[in-house]
Structures are given as structure tokens and as C-alpha cells.
mmCIF file of C-alpha atoms in Angstrom:
data_model
loop_
_atom_site.group_PDB
_atom_site.id
_atom_site.type_symbol
_atom_site.label_atom_id
_atom_site.label_comp_id
_atom_site.label_asym_id
_atom_site.label_seq_id
_atom_site.Cartn_x
_atom_site.Cartn_y
_atom_site.Cartn_z
ATOM 1 C CA MET A 1378 20.330 18.393 146.828
ATOM 2 C CA PHE A 1379 21.362 21.267 144.802
ATOM 3 C CA ARG A 1380 24.164 22.248 145.116
ATOM 4 C CA ALA A 1381 25.449 18.920 145.440
ATOM 5 C CA ALA A 1382 24.790 19.047 141.834
ATOM 6 C CA ALA A 1383 26.074 22.043 141.155
ATOM 7 C CA ALA A 1384 29.307 20.734 142.986
ATOM 8 C CA ALA A 1385 29.485 17.620 140.909
ATOM 9 C CA ARG A 1386 29.008 19.254 137.332
ATOM 10 C CA ARG A 1387 32.260 21.968 138.081
ATOM 11 C CA ASP A 1388 35.358 20.475 137.162
ATOM 12 C CA PRO A 1389 37.690 19.160 140.615
ATOM 13 C CA ASP A 1390 40.382 20.630 139.965
ATOM 14 C CA GLY A 1391 42.055 22.423 142.262
ATOM 15 C CA PRO A 1392 41.588 23.201 146.428
ATOM 16 C CA ALA A 1393 37.766 23.358 146.847
ATOM 17 C CA TRP A 1394 38.291 26.133 149.070
ATOM 18 C CA LEU A 1395 39.317 28.108 146.492
ATOM 19 C CA ARG A 1396 35.812 27.203 144.400
ATOM 20 C CA GLY A 1397 33.316 28.216 146.067
ATOM 21 C CA ALA A 1398 33.183 26.047 149.365
ATOM 22 C CA PRO A 1399 34.157 26.721 152.977
ATOM 23 C CA PRO A 1400 37.647 27.320 154.156
ATOM 24 C CA PRO A 1401 39.250 24.600 155.474
ATOM 25 C CA PRO A 1402 40.449 25.185 159.387
ATOM 26 C CA TRP A 1403 43.560 25.633 159.190
ATOM 27 C CA VAL A 1404 42.802 28.712 156.683
ATOM 28 C CA ARG A 1405 42.266 30.677 160.377
ATOM 29 C CA TRP A 1406 46.038 29.605 162.094
ATOM 30 C CA PRO A 1407 48.355 31.890 161.198
ATOM 31 C CA PRO A 1408 47.411 34.385 163.032
ATOM 32 C CA PRO A 1409 47.018 32.562 166.827
ATOM 33 C CA VAL A 1410 49.816 31.338 165.563
ATOM 34 C CA LEU A 1411 52.585 33.341 164.570
ATOM 35 C CA LEU A 1412 51.342 36.084 167.789
ATOM 36 C CA VAL A 1413 52.012 32.971 169.941
ATOM 37 C CA VAL A 1414 55.116 32.234 168.585
ATOM 38 C CA ILE A 1415 56.654 35.874 168.672
ATOM 39 C CA CYS A 1416 56.180 36.707 172.347
ATOM 40 C CA VAL A 1417 57.454 33.013 173.216
ATOM 41 C CA VAL A 1418 60.527 33.658 170.552
ATOM 42 C CA GLN A 1419 60.762 37.929 171.896
ATOM 43 C CA LEU A 1420 60.947 36.754 175.531
ATOM 44 C CA SER A 1421 63.243 33.666 175.812
ATOM 45 C CA THR A 1422 65.741 35.293 173.843
ATOM 46 C CA PRO A 1423 68.612 38.212 174.391
ATOM 47 C CA GLU A 1424 67.018 41.615 174.303
ATOM 48 C CA THR A 1425 69.549 42.455 171.200
ATOM 49 C CA LEU A 1426 66.749 40.099 168.680
ATOM 50 C CA ASP A 1427 63.838 42.517 168.532
ATOM 51 C CA LEU A 1428 61.418 40.156 166.536
ATOM 52 C CA SER A 1429 58.171 42.982 167.577
ATOM 53 C CA PHE A 1430 58.026 44.396 164.200
ATOM 54 C CA LEU A 1431 56.644 40.799 162.476
ATOM 55 C CA LEU A 1432 53.415 41.280 165.456
ATOM 56 C CA ALA A 1433 51.700 44.015 162.689
ATOM 57 C CA ALA A 1434 51.775 40.990 160.800
ATOM 58 C CA VAL A 1435 49.110 39.493 162.769
ATOM 59 C CA PRO A 1436 46.363 42.294 161.720
ATOM 60 C CA PRO A 1437 45.778 41.826 158.346
ATOM 61 C CA LEU A 1438 46.809 37.912 158.130
ATOM 62 C CA ALA A 1439 42.847 37.702 160.859
ATOM 63 C CA ALA A 1440 41.439 39.418 158.109
ATOM 64 C CA LEU A 1441 41.541 37.417 155.206
ATOM 65 C CA SER A 1442 40.126 34.622 157.306
ATOM 66 C CA TYR A 1443 38.586 36.395 160.431
ATOM 67 C CA GLY A 1444 35.435 39.569 160.497
ATOM 68 C CA ALA A 1445 35.772 42.499 161.679
ATOM 69 C CA SER A 1446 34.980 41.805 165.221
ATOM 70 C CA VAL A 1447 38.280 39.403 165.753
ATOM 71 C CA THR A 1448 40.192 40.498 163.387
ATOM 72 C CA ALA A 1449 40.376 44.480 165.872
ATOM 73 C CA ILE A 1450 40.354 41.396 169.214
ATOM 74 C CA PHE A 1451 43.594 40.793 166.992
ATOM 75 C CA GLY A 1452 44.972 44.353 166.514
ATOM 76 C CA GLY A 1453 43.775 45.184 169.928
ATOM 77 C CA THR A 1454 46.320 42.403 171.302
ATOM 78 C CA VAL A 1455 49.420 43.637 169.149
ATOM 79 C CA VAL A 1456 48.913 46.874 170.125
ATOM 80 C CA VAL A 1457 48.754 45.811 174.144
ATOM 81 C CA LEU A 1458 51.363 43.924 173.914
ATOM 82 C CA LEU A 1459 53.483 46.601 172.752
ATOM 83 C CA SER A 1460 52.276 48.981 174.705
ATOM 84 C CA LEU A 1461 53.293 47.527 177.565
ATOM 85 C CA PRO A 1462 56.814 48.692 178.621
ATOM 86 C CA ASP A 1463 57.284 45.570 181.437
ATOM 87 C CA PHE A 1464 55.738 42.898 179.183
ATOM 88 C CA GLY A 1465 60.121 42.872 176.994
ATOM 89 C CA LEU A 1466 58.354 42.702 173.424
ATOM 90 C CA GLY A 1467 60.929 44.565 171.940
ATOM 91 C CA ARG A 1468 61.092 48.507 172.263
ATOM 92 C CA PRO A 1469 58.697 50.096 169.463
ATOM 93 C CA GLY A 1470 58.612 53.538 169.459
ATOM 94 C CA ASN A 1471 55.626 55.850 169.607
ATOM 95 C CA SER A 1472 55.433 56.050 166.061
ATOM 96 C CA ASP A 1473 55.858 52.491 165.597
ATOM 97 C CA LEU A 1474 52.852 51.816 167.175
ATOM 98 C CA LEU A 1475 50.858 54.683 165.836
ATOM 99 C CA THR A 1476 51.520 52.498 162.389
ATOM 100 C CA ILE A 1477 51.366 49.353 163.625
ATOM 101 C CA ALA A 1478 47.461 50.902 165.415
ATOM 102 C CA PHE A 1479 46.797 52.379 161.886
ATOM 103 C CA VAL A 1480 47.547 48.965 160.561
ATOM 104 C CA ALA A 1481 45.157 46.914 162.833
ATOM 105 C CA VAL A 1482 42.463 49.705 162.075
ATOM 106 C CA LEU A 1483 43.163 49.673 158.141
ATOM 107 C CA SER A 1484 42.399 45.417 158.383
ATOM 108 C CA VAL A 1485 39.453 45.879 160.128
ATOM 109 C CA VAL A 1486 38.377 47.498 157.836
ATOM 110 C CA PHE A 1487 39.266 45.792 155.108
ATOM 111 C CA SER A 1488 38.129 42.874 156.843
ATOM 112 C CA TRP A 1489 34.278 43.897 157.244
ATOM 113 C CA VAL A 1490 34.205 45.235 153.549
ATOM 114 C CA ARG A 1491 35.705 41.937 152.473
ATOM 115 C CA CYS A 1492 32.675 39.586 154.439
ATOM 116 C CA ARG A 1493 30.366 42.785 152.849
ATOM 117 C CA ARG A 1494 32.295 40.998 149.402
ATOM 118 C CA ASP A 1495 31.701 37.397 150.478
ATOM 119 C CA ALA A 1496 27.900 37.377 150.587
ATOM 120 C CA GLN A 1497 27.295 39.186 147.951
ATOM 121 C CA LEU A 1498 29.731 36.758 145.825
ATOM 122 C CA VAL A 1499 27.457 33.775 147.307
ATOM 123 C CA THR A 1500 24.021 35.270 146.498
ATOM 124 C CA VAL A 1501 24.918 36.190 142.709
ATOM 125 C CA ARG A 1502 26.573 32.644 142.834
ATOM 126 C CA THR A 1503 23.703 31.416 143.976
ATOM 127 C CA VAL A 1504 20.750 33.032 141.701
ATOM 128 C CA ALA A 1505 23.306 32.623 138.371
ATOM 129 C CA GLU A 1506 24.018 28.522 139.413
ATOM 130 C CA ALA A 1507 20.135 28.250 140.616
ATOM 131 C CA ALA A 1508 19.633 30.266 136.856
ATOM 132 C CA GLN A 1509 21.484 27.931 134.453
ATOM 133 C CA PHE A 1510 19.832 24.732 136.769
ATOM 134 C CA ALA A 1511 16.920 25.778 134.858
ATOM 135 C CA VAL A 1512 18.537 26.016 131.177
ATOM 136 C CA LEU A 1513 19.902 22.293 132.581
ATOM 137 C CA PRO A 1514 18.801 20.480 135.146
ATOM 138 C CA PRO A 1515 20.144 17.832 136.089
ATOM 139 C CA LEU A 1516 18.994 14.407 134.019
ATOM 140 C CA PRO A 1517 17.529 11.452 137.157
ATOM 141 C CA ASP A 1518 18.315 8.232 136.946
ATOM 142 C CA ARG A 1519 15.898 6.962 134.657
ATOM 143 C CA VAL A 1520 13.294 8.353 132.603
ATOM 144 C CA GLY A 1521 10.606 5.449 131.829
ATOM 145 C CA PRO A 1522 12.430 1.892 130.825
ATOM 146 C CA VAL A 1523 15.733 3.620 130.034
ATOM 147 C CA ARG A 1524 19.102 4.398 132.221
ATOM 148 C CA CYS A 1525 20.606 7.580 131.603
ATOM 149 C CA ALA A 1526 23.122 9.501 133.023
ATOM 150 C CA GLY A 1527 24.942 12.867 131.622
ATOM 151 C CA LEU A 1528 28.073 14.616 132.047
ATOM 152 C CA TYR A 1529 28.505 18.307 131.356
ATOM 153 C CA ARG A 1530 31.182 20.250 131.580
ATOM 154 C CA ALA A 1531 31.695 23.687 130.613
ATOM 155 C CA ALA A 1532 34.646 25.045 128.513
ATOM 156 C CA GLN A 1533 34.644 28.436 130.129
ATOM 157 C CA HIS A 1534 36.049 28.762 134.652
ATOM 158 C CA GLY A 1535 33.501 28.754 137.104
ATOM 159 C CA THR A 1536 30.145 28.536 134.666
ATOM 160 C CA LEU A 1537 27.548 24.975 135.169
ATOM 161 C CA VAL A 1538 26.784 25.340 131.568
ATOM 162 C CA GLY A 1539 28.284 26.699 128.104
ATOM 163 C CA GLY A 1540 27.486 25.972 124.271
ATOM 164 C CA ASP A 1541 26.485 22.437 124.744
ATOM 165 C CA LEU A 1542 23.033 20.468 125.850
ATOM 166 C CA PHE A 1543 21.379 17.815 126.240
ATOM 167 C CA ASP A 1544 17.980 16.339 128.124
ATOM 168 C CA VAL A 1545 15.521 12.842 128.096
ATOM 169 C CA ARG A 1546 12.245 13.831 128.627
ATOM 170 C CA LYS A 1547 9.299 11.333 128.416
ATOM 171 C CA GLY A 1548 6.382 11.307 125.628
ATOM 172 C CA PRO A 1549 2.859 10.733 125.516
ATOM 173 C CA SER A 1550 4.789 7.054 123.971
ATOM 174 C CA CYS A 1551 7.778 6.696 123.700
ATOM 175 C CA VAL A 1552 10.928 8.358 125.670
ATOM 176 C CA ARG A 1553 12.988 11.415 123.995
ATOM 177 C CA ALA A 1554 16.078 12.680 124.087
ATOM 178 C CA LEU A 1555 18.289 15.355 122.527
ATOM 179 C CA VAL A 1556 22.150 15.690 122.924
ATOM 180 C CA GLY A 1557 23.151 19.096 120.555
ATOM 181 C CA ASP A 1558 26.206 21.137 120.433
ATOM 182 C CA VAL A 1559 25.172 24.846 119.532
ATOM 183 C CA GLN A 1560 27.267 27.802 117.998
ATOM 184 C CA GLY A 1561 30.372 29.660 119.935
ATOM 185 C CA HIS A 1562 30.773 28.185 123.789
ATOM 186 C CA GLY A 1563 30.631 29.656 126.896
ATOM 187 C CA LEU A 1564 28.139 31.990 128.234
ATOM 188 C CA ALA A 1565 27.079 33.951 125.783
ATOM 189 C CA ALA A 1566 25.617 30.695 123.897
ATOM 190 C CA VAL A 1567 23.572 29.771 126.622
ATOM 191 C CA GLY A 1568 20.903 32.048 125.345
ATOM 192 C CA THR A 1569 20.549 29.581 122.122
ATOM 193 C CA VAL A 1570 20.980 27.336 124.476
ATOM 194 C CA ALA A 1571 17.169 27.337 126.387
ATOM 195 C CA ALA A 1572 15.663 28.609 123.514
ATOM 196 C CA LEU A 1573 16.781 24.592 121.793
ATOM 197 C CA LEU A 1574 15.785 23.370 125.153
ATOM 198 C CA GLY A 1575 12.763 25.054 125.366
ATOM 199 C CA ALA A 1576 11.491 23.733 121.988
ATOM 200 C CA PHE A 1577 12.354 20.280 122.701
ATOM 201 C CA ARG A 1578 10.229 20.440 125.623
ATOM 202 C CA GLU A 1579 6.923 21.159 123.874
ATOM 203 C CA ALA A 1580 7.634 18.901 120.365
ATOM 204 C CA VAL A 1581 8.454 15.952 122.872
ATOM 205 C CA LEU A 1582 4.448 16.163 123.963
ATOM 206 C CA ASP A 1583 3.159 17.254 120.073
ATOM 207 C CA GLN A 1584 5.509 15.631 117.500
ATOM 208 C CA PRO A 1585 4.732 12.554 116.182
ATOM 209 C CA GLY A 1586 8.307 12.146 114.745
ATOM 210 C CA LEU A 1587 11.647 13.241 115.191
ATOM 211 C CA GLU A 1588 11.307 15.412 112.122
ATOM 212 C CA GLY A 1589 9.575 17.112 113.516
ATOM 213 C CA VAL A 1590 10.874 17.970 116.735
ATOM 214 C CA ALA A 1591 13.913 18.655 114.688
ATOM 215 C CA ALA A 1592 11.746 20.858 111.823
ATOM 216 C CA ARG A 1593 10.726 22.135 115.387
ATOM 217 C CA LEU A 1594 14.451 22.971 116.680
ATOM 218 C CA ASP A 1595 15.215 23.708 113.038
ATOM 219 C CA ARG A 1596 12.455 26.585 113.208
ATOM 220 C CA ARG A 1597 13.600 28.011 117.101
ATOM 221 C CA LEU A 1598 17.007 29.161 115.560
ATOM 222 C CA VAL A 1599 16.141 30.562 112.886
ATOM 223 C CA VAL A 1600 13.233 32.657 113.950
ATOM 224 C CA ASP A 1601 16.270 33.810 116.507
ATOM 225 C CA SER A 1602 18.908 34.292 113.432
ATOM 226 C CA GLU A 1603 15.926 36.655 111.932
ATOM 227 C CA GLN A 1604 15.160 38.655 114.932
ATOM 228 C CA ALA A 1605 18.960 39.716 116.476
ATOM 229 C CA GLY A 1606 19.652 40.253 112.222
ATOM 230 C CA HIS A 1607 22.467 39.700 110.199
ATOM 231 C CA VAL A 1608 23.210 36.189 113.990
ATOM 232 C CA GLU A 1609 23.067 33.208 112.125
ATOM 233 C CA LEU A 1610 22.848 31.314 114.536
ATOM 234 C CA PHE A 1611 23.264 27.257 114.505
ATOM 235 C CA ALA A 1612 23.702 23.934 116.163
ATOM 236 C CA THR A 1613 24.495 19.903 115.317
ATOM 237 C CA ALA A 1614 22.523 18.098 117.042
ATOM 238 C CA VAL A 1615 21.383 14.308 117.583
ATOM 239 C CA LEU A 1616 17.665 13.320 118.317
ATOM 240 C CA LEU A 1617 16.767 9.804 119.751
ATOM 241 C CA GLU A 1618 13.814 8.151 120.642
ATOM 242 C CA PHE A 1619 13.647 4.913 122.366
ATOM 243 C CA ARG A 1620 10.154 3.403 121.274
ATOM 244 C CA GLY A 1621 7.981 0.898 124.029
ATOM 245 C CA ASP A 1622 10.013 0.023 126.421
ATOM 246 C CA ALA A 1623 12.850 0.406 125.310
ATOM 247 C CA ALA A 1624 13.814 -2.467 122.226
ATOM 248 C CA GLU A 1625 13.306 -0.365 119.492
ATOM 249 C CA LEU A 1626 15.295 3.191 118.759
ATOM 250 C CA ARG A 1627 14.900 6.161 115.903
ATOM 251 C CA ILE A 1628 17.851 8.009 115.746
ATOM 252 C CA VAL A 1629 18.117 11.345 113.399
ATOM 253 C CA SER A 1630 21.544 13.206 113.167
ATOM 254 C CA CYS A 1631 21.546 16.905 112.197
ATOM 255 C CA GLY A 1632 25.703 17.097 112.104
ATOM 256 C CA HIS A 1633 26.749 15.426 114.953
ATOM 257 C CA PRO A 1634 29.336 13.029 116.307
ATOM 258 C CA LEU A 1635 27.824 9.722 115.512
ATOM 259 C CA PRO A 1636 26.375 7.719 118.844
ATOM 260 C CA LEU A 1637 28.125 4.539 120.204
ATOM 261 C CA LEU A 1638 26.643 1.065 120.658
ATOM 262 C CA LEU A 1639 28.171 -0.835 123.275
ATOM 263 C CA ARG A 1640 27.338 -4.537 122.873
ATOM 264 C CA ASP A 1641 28.864 -7.679 123.853
ATOM 265 C CA GLY A 1642 32.159 -5.909 124.235
ATOM 266 C CA THR A 1643 32.774 -4.319 121.404
ATOM 267 C CA VAL A 1644 31.871 -0.345 120.396
ATOM 268 C CA GLU A 1645 29.599 0.041 117.256
ATOM 269 C CA GLU A 1646 29.535 3.294 115.287
ATOM 270 C CA LEU A 1647 26.147 3.227 114.489
ATOM 271 C CA ALA A 1648 25.011 4.407 110.822
ATOM 272 C CA VAL A 1649 23.271 7.205 110.834
ATOM 273 C CA ALA A 1650 22.416 9.872 107.471
ATOM 274 C CA PRO A 1651 24.103 12.700 108.823
ATOM 275 C CA GLY A 1652 21.792 15.659 107.833
ATOM 276 C CA PRO A 1653 22.308 19.440 107.687
ATOM 277 C CA PRO A 1654 22.563 21.240 111.161
ATOM 278 C CA LEU A 1655 20.213 22.942 112.393
ATOM 279 C CA GLY A 1656 19.005 26.752 112.343
ATOM 280 C CA LEU A 1657 20.045 26.441 108.098
ATOM 281 C CA GLY A 1658 16.013 26.560 107.535
ATOM 282 C CA ILE A 1659 16.537 23.221 105.568
ATOM 283 C CA ALA A 1660 15.236 20.330 108.057
ATOM 284 C CA GLY A 1661 11.206 21.374 107.378
ATOM 285 C CA ILE A 1662 12.063 21.292 103.947
ATOM 286 C CA ASP A 1663 14.009 18.250 103.098
ATOM 287 C CA PRO A 1664 13.910 16.548 106.809
ATOM 288 C CA PRO A 1665 16.500 14.327 107.946
ATOM 289 C CA GLU A 1666 16.789 10.674 107.736
ATOM 290 C CA GLU A 1667 15.866 9.002 110.240
ATOM 291 C CA VAL A 1668 17.210 5.162 110.927
ATOM 292 C CA THR A 1669 16.077 2.766 112.893
ATOM 293 C CA VAL A 1670 17.948 0.561 115.799
ATOM 294 C CA GLY A 1671 17.447 -3.092 117.088
ATOM 295 C CA LEU A 1672 18.318 -2.763 121.075
ATOM 296 C CA ARG A 1673 18.882 -5.787 123.434
ATOM 297 C CA PRO A 1674 19.076 -5.772 126.550
ATOM 298 C CA GLY A 1675 22.984 -5.629 128.102
ATOM 299 C CA ASP A 1676 23.475 -3.027 126.011
ATOM 300 C CA ARG A 1677 24.824 0.554 126.057
ATOM 301 C CA LEU A 1678 24.484 4.400 123.599
ATOM 302 C CA LEU A 1679 26.195 7.099 124.572
ATOM 303 C CA VAL A 1680 25.913 10.175 122.399
ATOM 304 C CA VAL A 1681 29.567 12.771 123.305
ATOM 305 C CA THR A 1682 29.555 16.423 121.713
ATOM 306 C CA ASP A 1683 32.381 16.932 120.041
ATOM 307 C CA GLY A 1684 34.135 18.354 122.633
ATOM 308 C CA VAL A 1685 35.092 14.851 123.094
ATOM 309 C CA THR A 1686 36.163 13.752 119.907
ATOM 310 C CA GLU A 1687 38.046 16.817 118.447
ATOM 311 C CA ALA A 1688 40.202 16.914 121.974
ATOM 312 C CA ARG A 1689 43.782 16.767 120.766
ATOM 313 C CA ASP A 1690 47.629 15.764 123.130
ATOM 314 C CA ALA A 1691 49.787 17.701 122.932
ATOM 315 C CA SER A 1692 50.884 16.019 119.848
ATOM 316 C CA GLY A 1693 47.669 17.183 118.427
ATOM 317 C CA ALA A 1694 46.717 13.399 117.891
ATOM 318 C CA PHE A 1695 42.762 13.348 118.518
ATOM 319 C CA TYR A 1696 41.061 11.086 121.486
ATOM 320 C CA PRO A 1697 40.105 7.090 120.429
ATOM 321 C CA LEU A 1698 37.240 7.266 121.955
ATOM 322 C CA ALA A 1699 35.943 4.209 120.568
ATOM 323 C CA GLU A 1700 39.140 2.634 121.366
ATOM 324 C CA ARG A 1701 39.661 3.315 124.500
ATOM 325 C CA LEU A 1702 35.456 2.261 126.313
ATOM 326 C CA SER A 1703 36.855 -1.104 124.533
ATOM 327 C CA VAL A 1704 39.009 -1.251 127.300
ATOM 328 C CA LEU A 1705 37.229 -0.483 130.021
ATOM 329 C CA SER A 1706 35.864 -3.030 132.402
ATOM 330 C CA ALA A 1707 32.647 -4.759 132.709
ATOM 331 C CA ASP A 1708 31.677 -2.918 135.899
ATOM 332 C CA VAL A 1709 31.705 1.184 134.967
ATOM 333 C CA LEU A 1710 29.969 -0.042 131.299
ATOM 334 C CA ALA A 1711 27.444 -1.475 132.838
ATOM 335 C CA ASP A 1712 26.340 2.146 135.410
ATOM 336 C CA PRO A 1713 26.257 4.667 132.681
ATOM 337 C CA ALA A 1714 27.431 7.557 135.128
ATOM 338 C CA ALA A 1715 30.548 5.386 136.213
ATOM 339 C CA LEU A 1716 30.543 5.370 132.588
ATOM 340 C CA THR A 1717 30.436 9.368 131.785
ATOM 341 C CA SER A 1718 32.868 9.654 135.110
ATOM 342 C CA ALA A 1719 34.898 7.291 133.910
ATOM 343 C CA ILE A 1720 34.577 9.326 130.179
ATOM 344 C CA TRP A 1721 35.790 12.377 131.381
ATOM 345 C CA SER A 1722 39.081 11.033 134.223
ATOM 346 C CA ASP A 1723 40.574 9.205 130.874
ATOM 347 C CA LEU A 1724 40.091 12.109 128.094
ATOM 348 C CA ARG A 1725 41.348 14.640 131.336
ATOM 349 C CA ARG A 1726 43.965 12.061 131.729
ATOM 350 C CA PHE A 1727 44.615 12.463 127.697
ATOM 351 C CA CYS A 1728 44.567 16.046 126.602
ATOM 352 C CA GLY A 1729 45.460 17.340 130.019
ATOM 353 C CA GLY A 1730 42.122 19.528 130.201
ATOM 354 C CA ALA A 1731 39.400 20.814 128.449
ATOM 355 C CA LYS A 1732 39.478 23.037 125.385
ATOM 356 C CA ASP A 1733 35.126 23.554 124.522
ATOM 357 C CA ASP A 1734 32.349 22.500 125.847
ATOM 358 C CA VAL A 1735 31.924 18.631 126.764
ATOM 359 C CA ALA A 1736 28.839 16.823 127.328
ATOM 360 C CA LEU A 1737 28.723 13.090 127.676
ATOM 361 C CA LEU A 1738 24.619 11.247 127.891
ATOM 362 C CA ALA A 1739 24.781 7.948 127.997
ATOM 363 C CA PHE A 1740 22.267 4.691 128.512
ATOM 364 C CA SER A 1741 21.621 1.346 130.136
ATOM 365 C CA LEU A 1742 19.243 -0.697 128.595
ATOM 366 C CA ASP A 1743 19.652 -3.446 131.554
ATOM 367 C CA THR A 1744 16.532 -5.218 132.281
ATOM 368 C CA GLY A 1745 15.600 -3.077 135.427
ATOM 369 C CA PRO A 1746 12.609 -3.289 138.182
ATOM 370 C CA GLU A 1747 10.368 -1.384 136.813
ATOM 371 C CA ARG A 1748 11.024 -3.359 133.045
ATOM 372 C CA GLU A 1749 10.676 -6.655 134.907
ATOM 373 C CA GLY A 1750 6.818 -4.623 136.926
ATOM 374 C CA GLN A 1751 6.247 -4.582 133.247
ATOM 375 C CA ALA A 1752 6.645 -7.734 131.989
#
């Protein structure tokens, strides 16, 4: 489950085996194929044509895809074939045989070192992925009466977490969600992301309103900035609260792109007064304005970070999210996971890839099995 989630969060560009997956079987074919082909060609052609020097490439090729023992077998086979005078495989001199034998030994050493390094890299990568998923674990398909799906793509290659964040948590009498974007991106911002998510998960349980949650997050960044010394940490965020059976939505915006409501084939940007970003010490003194929106079964809600809204194509045009949403099929809009995947695919086609961290969080307010059981 963990590796499947990690694979899903990585950018799928490029061959899978170059991104950490096991290599395909064909990677092991060149050494034996080259060995057989050279022997067959050399034995079936006149003695004036000498291709035996190509056998020196077999051990290094084997070292790239086989372990030390198999590489040693390939190297020994090459040396033995070249040493048999009656076999007719070229006419290498003593110095040539010594050179090929030396290359074979080096290939065995290289293969042994490579295998040890690969094992260490797998261990390090597994630990790193586990740590990143501890910060930003995958979302469940449903939290209380709300179906949800999140999609995350970090701008820094090879990482699973960057400067964006989202989470959905069930509180005592509601479901609360957070989508945010901290200062900076990539691994340098992960510490701030972890601090904000930890503060949010605590505030969900003990704060009566979204203003209190925003104040808790704001205080967390202010304290961290003071401890860091002359470092100003700030973040934009949207806080959502689904009350009861999700028929009512409360929203607080802290300088973040506004949520989009998809209803009856239309896309509407919810009118929420943008408060100041978190980390300025203002949310606890002058709380951001809370807006209440009535929801109906069939509504879809989408919250994104500026990695989506500020993405540009080659001409410099911004990605028109609302326009793109209006042309998606009903089947895509019905499923939060399909909706986030469709937006990501369309965004990549539009601008050729993400230059910033990208986070999308979609909610579906359909009458599902859980809500039907509560009726």
C-alpha cells in the first residue's frame, strides 16, 4: 500500500525503471546476446575478419545489470573462449588476454559495489518516503459524509512532499479541511509544512470555529519564525468546515486562491474575503472573515494551490482552470479522484509540466451509502 501510494504521487514522466522501479527483463539481454552473436559471426566468417575484440564489452555490460557472481561467469567465459586456440575465435596475444582479464576483474568489482550501493539507495529512499508520508499521508476516500481526493506533485524531482499541503480531518461535530502553500518550495519547505499540519490536526479537535484554527496556525508560524531568528515564515491557506451532513460549508481564506464550486454544469468562484496570510501575527488579533455557503447533493468543490492557478504555457498565458473545468465530462466530475487526475493531465498538456509544487483537493457531496444510512 505504501509503495503504491508513493508511485501514485510521483510524476509519471519517463520510464518507470529510471524512477526506482525494478528494471525490465530486456536490460539483462545485451550481455548474453552480444556473446552469442559475436561467437556465431566470428566462427561463420573468414579468419581475416576479427571481431574478438568486441567480447571485451561483455563483462562491463554484465556489471550494469547482474550481480558480481554472474558478472564473473561472463568474464571467465570470455577469457576462456579467447584462450582456446582450436576454437578459432580470433588471434589475441598475451597482452590482449591480460587486458580483457583485467577488464573482467574490474567489472566484477564494479558490479559488487553497484549492488551494495543500490541496496543502500533502496533503504534510504524507503526511509525518506516513509518520513514524507508521515508528514503528508494519502487521504481516505471518505471522511464522514464527504467524499474527497487529493493530488500532490512536488516541483523538486524525486520528492513526494514540497511546499504545498492539504489534509482532511473529522472533528467532534464536523469535517475540517486545510489546503495551504508555505513560503518556498521543495524540501526546504517541508519543516514548515509539517509544523502547520501538526497544528491543524490538533486545532481540529479543540477549536470551536475556523477563526480559532486559523489563529492556531498563525501562532505556530510566528513562534517558529522567532525561534529561527530573523526568518519570516508565512503561508497562504484555505480552511473548510463541513457541518452536519455537509449541507453547510464554512470557509476562511488566508490569502489563498479561492475555492471553486461546480454545480449543475457551471463553475463558480466562491466569494470569500481574502484575509492576510498566516505567519504575520494578525489572525489571532483580527480573525479572517468566515463565509457560509449552502450545499446541495451533486455539488463538487475544488481547492488548488498557486502551482495550478499561476501555471503558464510557452506564450506566458495563465492556465484557465475555470474554463477547463466547464468542458470536463460528467463522469469525470462525479469522481473526486478522476477530477484531480484530469486537471493534472490537462495542466501538463497546457504548460508542459509543473514548475512549482501542485496540490489539488476535490470534494464530492453526492448522497453516498454513508449518508443514505443516516437518512
